[in-house]
Short mmCIF file of C-alpha atoms in Angstrom, two decimals:
data_model
loop_
_atom_site.label_atom_id
_atom_site.label_comp_id
_atom_site.label_asym_id
_atom_site.label_seq_id
_atom_site.Cartn_x
_atom_site.Cartn_y
_atom_site.Cartn_z
CA MET A 1 -26.44 -11.32 -6.38
CA ASP A 2 -24.80 -14.22 -4.52
CA ILE A 3 -21.14 -14.51 -5.55
CA SER A 4 -21.49 -18.30 -5.83
CA MET A 5 -23.86 -17.79 -8.77
CA TYR A 6 -21.08 -16.41 -10.98
CA PRO A 7 -19.48 -18.93 -13.39
CA GLY A 8 -15.98 -17.88 -12.32
CA TYR A 9 -16.75 -18.82 -8.72
CA ARG A 10 -16.75 -22.49 -9.71
CA ASP A 11 -13.18 -22.04 -10.92
CA PHE A 12 -12.28 -20.50 -7.55
CA VAL A 13 -13.84 -23.42 -5.66
CA TRP A 14 -11.87 -25.85 -7.82
CA ALA A 15 -8.63 -23.89 -7.33
CA VAL A 16 -8.83 -23.91 -3.50
CA GLU A 17 -10.51 -27.31 -3.11
CA LEU A 18 -7.53 -29.36 -1.92
CA ASN A 19 -6.34 -26.60 0.41
CA ARG A 20 -9.82 -26.24 1.87
CA TYR A 21 -10.06 -29.97 2.71
CA GLY A 22 -6.91 -29.90 4.83
CA LEU A 23 -7.58 -26.59 6.58
CA GLU A 24 -11.24 -27.42 7.28
CA LEU A 25 -10.17 -30.65 8.96
CA VAL A 26 -8.18 -28.70 11.57
CA GLY A 27 -10.59 -25.74 11.80
CA LEU A 28 -8.34 -23.17 10.07
CA TRP A 29 -10.42 -22.55 6.94
CA PRO A 30 -12.29 -19.25 7.47
CA THR A 31 -16.07 -19.31 7.20
CA LEU A 32 -16.79 -17.45 3.98
CA ASP A 33 -20.48 -17.17 4.85
CA LYS A 34 -19.58 -15.72 8.30
CA ALA A 35 -22.04 -18.05 10.01
CA ALA A 36 -21.63 -17.71 13.78
CA LYS A 37 -22.35 -21.39 14.44
CA THR A 38 -19.78 -22.58 11.89
CA SER A 39 -17.19 -20.17 13.30
CA TYR A 40 -17.83 -21.46 16.83
CA ILE A 41 -17.33 -25.07 15.70
CA SER A 42 -14.05 -24.15 13.97
CA ASP A 43 -12.81 -22.33 17.10
CA LEU A 44 -13.69 -25.33 19.25
CA ARG A 45 -11.88 -27.66 16.85
CA VAL A 46 -8.74 -25.50 16.94
CA CYS A 47 -8.79 -25.40 20.77
CA ILE A 48 -9.17 -29.18 21.01
CA ILE A 49 -6.34 -29.79 18.52
CA PHE A 50 -4.09 -27.31 20.36
CA ILE A 51 -4.70 -29.08 23.69
CA ILE A 52 -4.10 -32.51 22.13
CA ILE A 53 -0.82 -31.45 20.49
CA ALA A 54 0.37 -29.72 23.67
CA PHE A 55 -0.36 -32.53 26.13
CA VAL A 56 0.18 -35.60 23.92
CA CYS A 57 3.32 -34.44 22.09
CA ALA A 58 4.81 -31.04 22.94
CA ILE A 59 5.11 -31.30 26.73
CA PRO A 60 6.13 -35.02 26.82
CA PHE A 61 8.70 -34.40 24.06
CA ILE A 62 10.26 -31.50 25.98
CA CYS A 63 10.35 -33.56 29.19
CA SER A 64 12.09 -36.34 27.27
CA LEU A 65 14.57 -33.83 25.83
CA ILE A 66 15.55 -32.78 29.35
CA ARG A 67 16.15 -36.42 30.33
CA VAL A 68 18.45 -37.18 27.36
CA ARG A 69 20.37 -33.89 27.32
CA SER A 70 23.69 -35.67 27.96
CA ASP A 71 23.49 -37.87 24.81
CA ILE A 72 23.83 -35.89 21.56
CA ILE A 73 22.35 -38.64 19.35
CA LEU A 74 19.26 -38.94 21.56
CA VAL A 75 19.00 -35.14 21.72
CA ILE A 76 19.01 -34.95 17.91
CA ASP A 77 16.49 -37.80 17.69
CA ASN A 78 14.27 -35.78 20.00
CA LEU A 79 14.76 -32.40 18.32
CA GLN A 80 13.88 -33.74 14.87
CA VAL A 81 10.31 -34.19 16.10
CA THR A 82 10.13 -31.62 18.91
CA LEU A 83 11.09 -28.65 16.72
CA PRO A 84 8.51 -29.47 14.01
CA VAL A 85 5.84 -29.78 16.71
CA MET A 86 6.79 -26.33 18.04
CA VAL A 87 6.57 -24.92 14.51
CA ILE A 88 3.16 -26.55 14.04
CA VAL A 89 1.90 -24.97 17.26
CA LEU A 90 3.18 -21.60 15.97
CA LYS A 91 1.36 -22.14 12.66
CA LEU A 92 -1.85 -23.10 14.44
CA ILE A 93 -1.79 -19.98 16.64
CA ILE A 94 -0.90 -17.55 13.83
CA MET A 95 -3.43 -18.95 11.37
CA ARG A 96 -6.19 -18.72 13.96
CA TRP A 97 -5.07 -15.23 14.96
CA LYS A 98 -5.01 -14.03 11.33
CA GLN A 99 -8.40 -15.42 10.29
CA THR A 100 -9.74 -11.97 9.35
CA ALA A 101 -6.78 -11.25 7.05
CA LEU A 102 -7.03 -14.75 5.57
CA LEU A 103 -10.74 -14.28 4.89
CA SER A 104 -9.95 -11.01 3.14
CA ILE A 105 -7.36 -12.76 0.93
CA LEU A 106 -9.78 -15.53 -0.02
CA ASN A 107 -12.52 -13.00 -0.83
CA MET A 108 -10.09 -11.10 -3.06
CA MET A 109 -9.16 -14.35 -4.79
CA ALA A 110 -12.83 -15.23 -5.29
CA ASN A 111 -13.42 -11.78 -6.77
CA ASP A 112 -10.46 -12.23 -9.14
CA TRP A 113 -12.03 -15.43 -10.45
CA ARG A 114 -15.51 -13.91 -10.57
CA VAL A 115 -14.89 -10.74 -12.57
CA PHE A 116 -15.26 -10.87 -16.32
CA LYS A 117 -12.04 -11.76 -18.12
CA VAL A 118 -11.01 -12.81 -21.61
CA ASP A 119 -10.14 -16.45 -22.22
CA THR A 120 -6.40 -15.78 -22.24
CA GLN A 121 -6.56 -14.29 -18.72
CA ARG A 122 -8.60 -17.21 -17.44
CA ASP A 123 -6.14 -19.66 -19.02
CA VAL A 124 -3.27 -17.96 -17.18
CA MET A 125 -5.11 -18.23 -13.85
CA LEU A 126 -5.96 -21.89 -14.50
CA LYS A 127 -2.32 -22.62 -15.34
CA TRP A 128 -1.13 -21.28 -11.98
CA ALA A 129 -4.03 -22.96 -10.15
CA ARG A 130 -3.05 -26.34 -11.63
CA THR A 131 0.51 -25.78 -10.44
CA ALA A 132 -0.78 -25.02 -6.93
CA ARG A 133 -2.93 -28.18 -6.92
CA PHE A 134 0.06 -30.25 -8.04
CA ILE A 135 2.18 -28.82 -5.22
CA VAL A 136 -0.42 -29.51 -2.54
CA THR A 137 -0.94 -33.05 -3.88
CA CYS A 138 2.80 -33.75 -3.71
CA GLY A 139 2.89 -32.25 -0.22
CA TYR A 140 0.13 -34.52 1.03
CA ILE A 141 1.79 -37.58 -0.53
CA MET A 142 5.22 -36.87 1.00
CA THR A 143 3.74 -36.09 4.40
CA GLY A 144 1.62 -39.24 4.22
CA CYS A 145 4.76 -41.30 3.57
CA ALA A 146 6.47 -39.75 6.60
CA VAL A 147 3.44 -40.43 8.82
CA ILE A 148 3.27 -44.06 7.64
CA ILE A 149 6.95 -44.62 8.37
CA ALA A 150 6.66 -42.92 11.77
CA ILE A 151 3.52 -44.73 12.92
CA VAL A 152 3.02 -48.00 11.03
CA PHE A 153 6.61 -49.26 11.25
CA PRO A 154 6.83 -49.00 15.08
CA TYR A 155 3.45 -50.76 15.34
CA PHE A 156 5.04 -53.84 13.76
CA GLY A 157 8.15 -53.55 15.92
CA VAL A 158 10.34 -51.80 13.34
CA PRO A 159 11.79 -48.67 15.02
CA PHE A 160 12.81 -45.60 13.02
CA ARG A 161 14.83 -44.03 15.85
CA ARG A 162 17.46 -45.01 18.39
CA LEU A 163 15.99 -46.73 21.44
CA SER A 164 17.38 -46.12 24.93
CA ASN A 165 16.61 -47.01 28.53
CA LEU A 166 16.51 -43.28 29.27
CA THR A 167 13.44 -42.69 27.14
CA ASP A 168 11.88 -46.04 26.28
CA SER A 169 10.28 -48.73 28.37
CA ASP A 170 9.70 -52.36 27.42
CA LYS A 171 7.16 -51.29 24.79
CA PRO A 172 8.61 -48.35 22.80
CA LEU A 173 6.23 -45.75 21.40
CA PRO A 174 6.59 -44.22 17.91
CA PHE A 175 8.13 -41.02 19.30
CA GLN A 176 10.58 -40.31 22.10
CA ALA A 177 8.41 -38.97 24.93
CA TYR A 178 8.19 -38.99 28.71
CA TYR A 179 4.73 -39.37 30.28
CA PHE A 180 3.85 -39.07 33.94
CA TYR A 181 2.45 -42.59 34.03
CA ASP A 182 3.56 -46.12 33.15
CA THR A 183 2.85 -46.72 29.45
CA ASP A 184 3.72 -50.44 29.45
CA PRO A 185 0.52 -52.01 30.84
CA SER A 186 -2.48 -52.55 28.61
CA PRO A 187 -4.56 -50.56 27.70
CA GLN A 188 -2.30 -47.58 28.61
CA PHE A 189 0.19 -48.52 25.90
CA GLU A 190 -2.44 -48.96 23.18
CA LEU A 191 -4.20 -45.70 24.09
CA THR A 192 -0.94 -43.73 24.22
CA PHE A 193 0.13 -45.20 20.88
CA LEU A 194 -3.25 -44.28 19.38
CA PHE A 195 -3.15 -40.72 20.72
CA GLN A 196 0.40 -40.20 19.46
CA SER A 197 -0.66 -41.45 16.03
CA ILE A 198 -3.75 -39.22 15.85
CA THR A 199 -1.80 -36.20 17.08
CA MET A 200 0.98 -36.63 14.54
CA PHE A 201 -1.58 -37.07 11.75
CA LEU A 202 -3.27 -33.79 12.71
CA ALA A 203 0.12 -32.10 13.06
CA ALA A 204 1.12 -33.30 9.58
CA VAL A 205 -2.12 -31.93 8.12
CA ILE A 206 -1.51 -28.52 9.74
CA TYR A 207 2.11 -28.43 8.62
CA THR A 208 1.38 -29.31 4.99
CA SER A 209 -1.91 -27.42 4.57
CA VAL A 210 -0.55 -24.09 5.80
CA ASP A 211 2.50 -24.36 3.53
CA ALA A 212 0.28 -25.31 0.60
CA LEU A 213 -1.93 -22.29 1.30
CA LEU A 214 1.11 -20.02 1.10
CA GLY A 215 1.98 -21.58 -2.24
CA LEU A 216 -1.60 -21.15 -3.46
CA VAL A 217 -1.88 -17.43 -2.67
CA ILE A 218 1.57 -16.65 -4.07
CA LEU A 219 0.94 -18.54 -7.31
CA HIS A 220 -2.43 -16.79 -7.59
CA THR A 221 -0.59 -13.47 -7.24
CA CYS A 222 1.84 -14.54 -9.97
CA GLY A 223 -1.11 -15.22 -12.27
CA GLN A 224 -2.59 -11.81 -11.53
CA LEU A 225 0.76 -10.11 -12.14
CA GLU A 226 1.10 -11.93 -15.45
CA ASN A 227 -2.34 -10.74 -16.53
CA PHE A 228 -1.53 -7.23 -15.31
CA LYS A 229 1.65 -7.22 -17.40
CA ASP A 230 -0.39 -8.09 -20.51
CA GLN A 231 -2.89 -5.37 -19.60
CA LEU A 232 -0.07 -2.82 -19.42
CA ALA A 233 1.29 -3.87 -22.81
CA ASN A 234 -1.98 -2.80 -24.43
CA MET A 235 -2.41 0.41 -22.45
CA ALA A 236 -0.50 2.77 -24.77
CA ALA A 237 -2.64 1.68 -27.74
CA SER A 238 -5.89 2.23 -25.83
CA LYS A 239 -8.30 4.76 -27.31
CA ASN A 240 -9.11 6.09 -23.84
CA PHE A 241 -5.69 6.31 -22.19
CA ASP A 242 -6.97 7.97 -19.00
CA SER A 243 -9.45 5.18 -18.36
CA ALA A 244 -6.85 2.50 -19.12
CA LEU A 245 -4.34 4.18 -16.81
CA ARG A 246 -6.91 4.48 -14.02
CA ASN A 247 -7.78 0.78 -14.31
CA SER A 248 -4.10 -0.14 -14.30
CA VAL A 249 -3.43 1.91 -11.17
CA LEU A 250 -6.40 0.33 -9.38
CA THR A 251 -5.23 -3.15 -10.36
CA HIS A 252 -1.68 -2.39 -9.21
CA VAL A 253 -2.85 -1.03 -5.86
CA ARG A 254 -5.07 -4.08 -5.34
CA LEU A 255 -2.14 -6.43 -6.04
CA ILE A 256 0.07 -4.47 -3.62
CA ARG A 257 -2.59 -4.76 -0.91
CA PHE A 258 -2.98 -8.47 -1.63
CA THR A 259 0.77 -9.03 -1.28
CA ASN A 260 0.87 -6.97 1.93
CA LYS A 261 -1.87 -9.16 3.41
CA ILE A 262 0.14 -12.27 2.54
CA GLU A 263 3.13 -10.69 4.27
CA ASP A 264 1.00 -9.82 7.30
CA ILE A 265 -0.14 -13.42 7.73
CA PHE A 266 3.03 -15.33 6.93
CA ALA A 267 5.99 -13.05 7.82
CA LEU A 268 6.37 -14.17 11.45
CA MET A 269 5.63 -17.76 10.52
CA MET A 270 8.29 -17.70 7.80
CA LEU A 271 10.87 -16.33 10.23
CA GLY A 272 10.24 -19.24 12.57
CA LEU A 273 10.39 -21.67 9.65
CA VAL A 274 13.69 -20.30 8.34
CA ILE A 275 15.26 -20.69 11.80
CA TYR A 276 13.69 -24.12 12.14
CA PHE A 277 15.00 -25.20 8.73
CA GLY A 278 18.54 -24.12 9.56
CA ILE A 279 18.54 -26.09 12.82
CA VAL A 280 16.70 -29.23 11.71
CA PHE A 281 18.50 -29.60 8.37
CA CYS A 282 21.78 -29.39 10.27
CA LEU A 283 20.58 -32.07 12.72
CA TYR A 284 19.24 -34.32 9.96
CA GLY A 285 22.53 -34.04 8.08
CA PHE A 286 24.50 -34.90 11.21
CA LEU A 287 22.23 -37.85 12.00
CA LEU A 288 22.35 -39.23 8.45
CA LEU A 289 26.14 -38.94 8.18
CA ASN A 290 26.54 -40.43 11.66
CA VAL A 291 24.43 -43.44 10.66
CA MET A 292 26.33 -43.87 7.36
CA MET A 293 29.74 -43.70 9.07
CA ASP A 294 28.74 -46.05 11.88
CA GLU A 295 31.02 -49.10 11.95
CA GLN A 296 27.98 -51.19 12.83
CA MET A 297 25.85 -49.72 10.06
CA SER A 298 24.57 -53.18 9.13
CA GLU A 299 22.82 -53.25 12.51
CA VAL A 300 21.11 -49.89 11.97
CA PRO A 301 17.40 -50.45 11.17
CA PHE A 302 16.56 -49.72 7.54
CA SER A 303 13.44 -47.91 8.76
CA ARG A 304 15.63 -45.42 10.62
CA ILE A 305 17.61 -44.61 7.47
CA CYS A 306 14.36 -44.28 5.47
CA TYR A 307 12.85 -41.91 8.02
CA VAL A 308 15.88 -39.61 8.02
CA ILE A 309 16.02 -39.55 4.20
CA VAL A 310 12.27 -38.87 3.88
CA GLY A 311 12.56 -36.18 6.57
CA VAL A 312 15.39 -34.45 4.68
CA ILE A 313 13.45 -34.59 1.40
CA ILE A 314 10.28 -33.15 2.97
CA LEU A 315 12.24 -30.42 4.74
CA LEU A 316 14.05 -29.44 1.54
CA ALA A 317 10.82 -29.52 -0.48
CA HIS A 318 8.92 -27.28 1.93
CA THR A 319 11.77 -24.78 2.25
CA PHE A 320 12.25 -24.78 -1.52
CA LEU A 321 8.52 -24.00 -1.77
CA TYR A 322 8.89 -20.95 0.51
CA CYS A 323 11.93 -19.54 -1.25
CA GLY A 324 10.88 -20.56 -4.76
CA ALA A 325 7.47 -18.96 -4.33
CA GLY A 326 9.09 -15.78 -3.03
CA GLU A 327 11.44 -15.76 -6.03
CA LEU A 328 8.52 -16.20 -8.43
CA ILE A 329 6.54 -13.29 -7.05
CA THR A 330 9.64 -11.06 -7.17
CA GLU A 331 10.33 -12.04 -10.79
CA HIS A 332 6.76 -11.30 -11.86
CA GLY A 333 6.83 -7.98 -10.03
CA ASP A 334 10.00 -7.06 -11.91
CA ALA A 335 8.34 -8.15 -15.17
CA VAL A 336 5.52 -5.66 -14.50
CA TYR A 337 8.05 -2.86 -14.06
CA GLN A 338 9.81 -3.91 -17.27
CA ALA A 339 6.48 -3.94 -19.12
CA ILE A 340 5.83 -0.33 -18.08
CA TYR A 341 9.36 0.64 -19.08
CA ASP A 342 8.91 -0.99 -22.52
CA LEU A 343 5.75 0.97 -23.30
CA ASP A 344 5.93 3.45 -26.15
CA TRP A 345 5.52 6.24 -23.63
CA TYR A 346 7.57 8.61 -25.77
CA LYS A 347 4.78 8.51 -28.37
CA LEU A 348 2.25 9.82 -25.85
CA ASP A 349 1.56 13.46 -25.20
CA SER A 350 3.45 15.05 -22.31
CA ARG A 351 0.52 14.93 -19.84
CA ASN A 352 -0.01 11.19 -20.31
CA SER A 353 3.74 10.53 -20.12
CA ARG A 354 3.98 12.33 -16.77
CA SER A 355 0.99 10.36 -15.46
CA LEU A 356 2.68 7.12 -16.50
CA MET A 357 5.82 8.05 -14.56
CA LEU A 358 3.95 7.77 -11.24
CA LEU A 359 2.98 4.18 -12.03
CA MET A 360 6.54 3.43 -13.13
CA ILE A 361 8.01 4.82 -9.90
CA ARG A 362 5.70 2.69 -7.75
CA ALA A 363 6.31 -0.41 -9.86
CA SER A 364 10.06 -0.04 -9.31
CA LYS A 365 9.53 -1.19 -5.71
CA PRO A 366 9.72 -5.00 -5.87
CA PHE A 367 6.97 -7.38 -4.81
CA ARG A 368 8.59 -9.39 -2.05
CA ILE A 369 7.70 -11.95 0.60
CA THR A 370 9.99 -11.90 3.63
CA ALA A 371 10.64 -13.88 6.78
CA GLY A 372 9.84 -11.56 9.67
CA LYS A 373 10.09 -8.54 7.34
CA VAL A 374 13.87 -9.07 7.50
CA ILE A 375 14.98 -11.96 5.27
CA PRO A 376 13.69 -11.96 1.66
CA LEU A 377 12.47 -15.38 0.54
CA THR A 378 14.49 -15.97 -2.62
CA MET A 379 16.56 -18.80 -4.08
CA ALA A 380 19.69 -16.94 -2.93
CA THR A 381 18.37 -17.20 0.64
CA PHE A 382 17.68 -20.93 0.13
CA CYS A 383 21.25 -21.55 -1.08
CA SER A 384 22.63 -19.50 1.80
CA LEU A 385 20.63 -21.58 4.29
CA LEU A 386 21.95 -24.82 2.76
CA LYS A 387 25.53 -23.56 2.92
CA THR A 388 25.22 -22.41 6.54
CA SER A 389 23.50 -25.62 7.65
CA ALA A 390 26.16 -27.76 5.95
CA GLY A 391 28.85 -25.79 7.78
CA TYR A 392 27.23 -26.41 11.16
CA THR A 393 26.76 -30.10 10.28
CA SER A 394 30.51 -30.36 9.69
CA PHE A 395 31.11 -28.58 13.01
CA LEU A 396 28.88 -31.07 14.88
CA LEU A 397 30.62 -34.06 13.28
CA ALA A 398 34.06 -32.70 14.16
CA ASN A 399 33.09 -32.15 17.80
CA TYR A 400 31.28 -35.49 18.08
CA ASP A 401 34.31 -37.40 16.87
#
């Protein structure tokens, strides 16, 4: 029977709908039907987007960075867009490389929605799915605001960055870049402006959609762990303890495999993002404080202040998503262990009690998402990153003065 015929599959489609729109646009949504033609089109789309980002943004941004290396303010202006572009390229490569693992995760999610469940279990899954949809909606809105500020304002002659003869000609572009041709004449300027705008829109979609996907799969795991905890609470009272224990072990193993697949896809990406956050948050903080302490602050464009503030908010929100999601999955994993510990195992016969010990021992190992299999994504890590970045911001300000 086709999986799409199951009633629960409609819930799955609804749960992943917003994530699918963004990832399909950039060719990163895996083809669930495994159609060769659809897969070829997605691969072609990813290749085209990679080439556009590389030649319209990445390479010109790096060339511009080399030209302004002697001016720290211009360097920071450059890095606040160059580093995100590098991270986006990393996300694009990893997500395309891990399509098989991603397809496996989505199939497991679809199966979780498809299998028969009581209303309380479905309500738990819907609760976490609504949270995931809210997060992705907020992500798209914040990213849309940043794109509007970065593209629309410069179009009307309102810059959001510091302009310089080193990097800008008579007609400044939205982003600091160096091209191997004169961008002032028409239609070169209009075409370059258009290509920068399209590229940054696609880059914003990749950046937000991949992060939202991480949030989706982690929140789905939290829902499954919550249901599993309730399943364990009723296990001791089951008439057929062996069958209940076997089902619990199978569910636990499946959740462990699901979490390991998440780790396989996102671990390297998260390591790059943690490093990126530490650097860019430090640069944003330095830039914002530098603008605020400028004696000629009244001459600083309001659009520039808005862009830095929006950039800081988006950066904090995305990093909070990574660490907060990691904290959630760890907490729910610990709750599963506590649920096993709270069972009336001492009322069982000795054979069943010994069997339960194996599940308890395995559950004692925490569910955890890490950055590069080194740094656990928790709120403690988030606070540590903020503290370290603030320290380096102070160091930059002291040396700049």
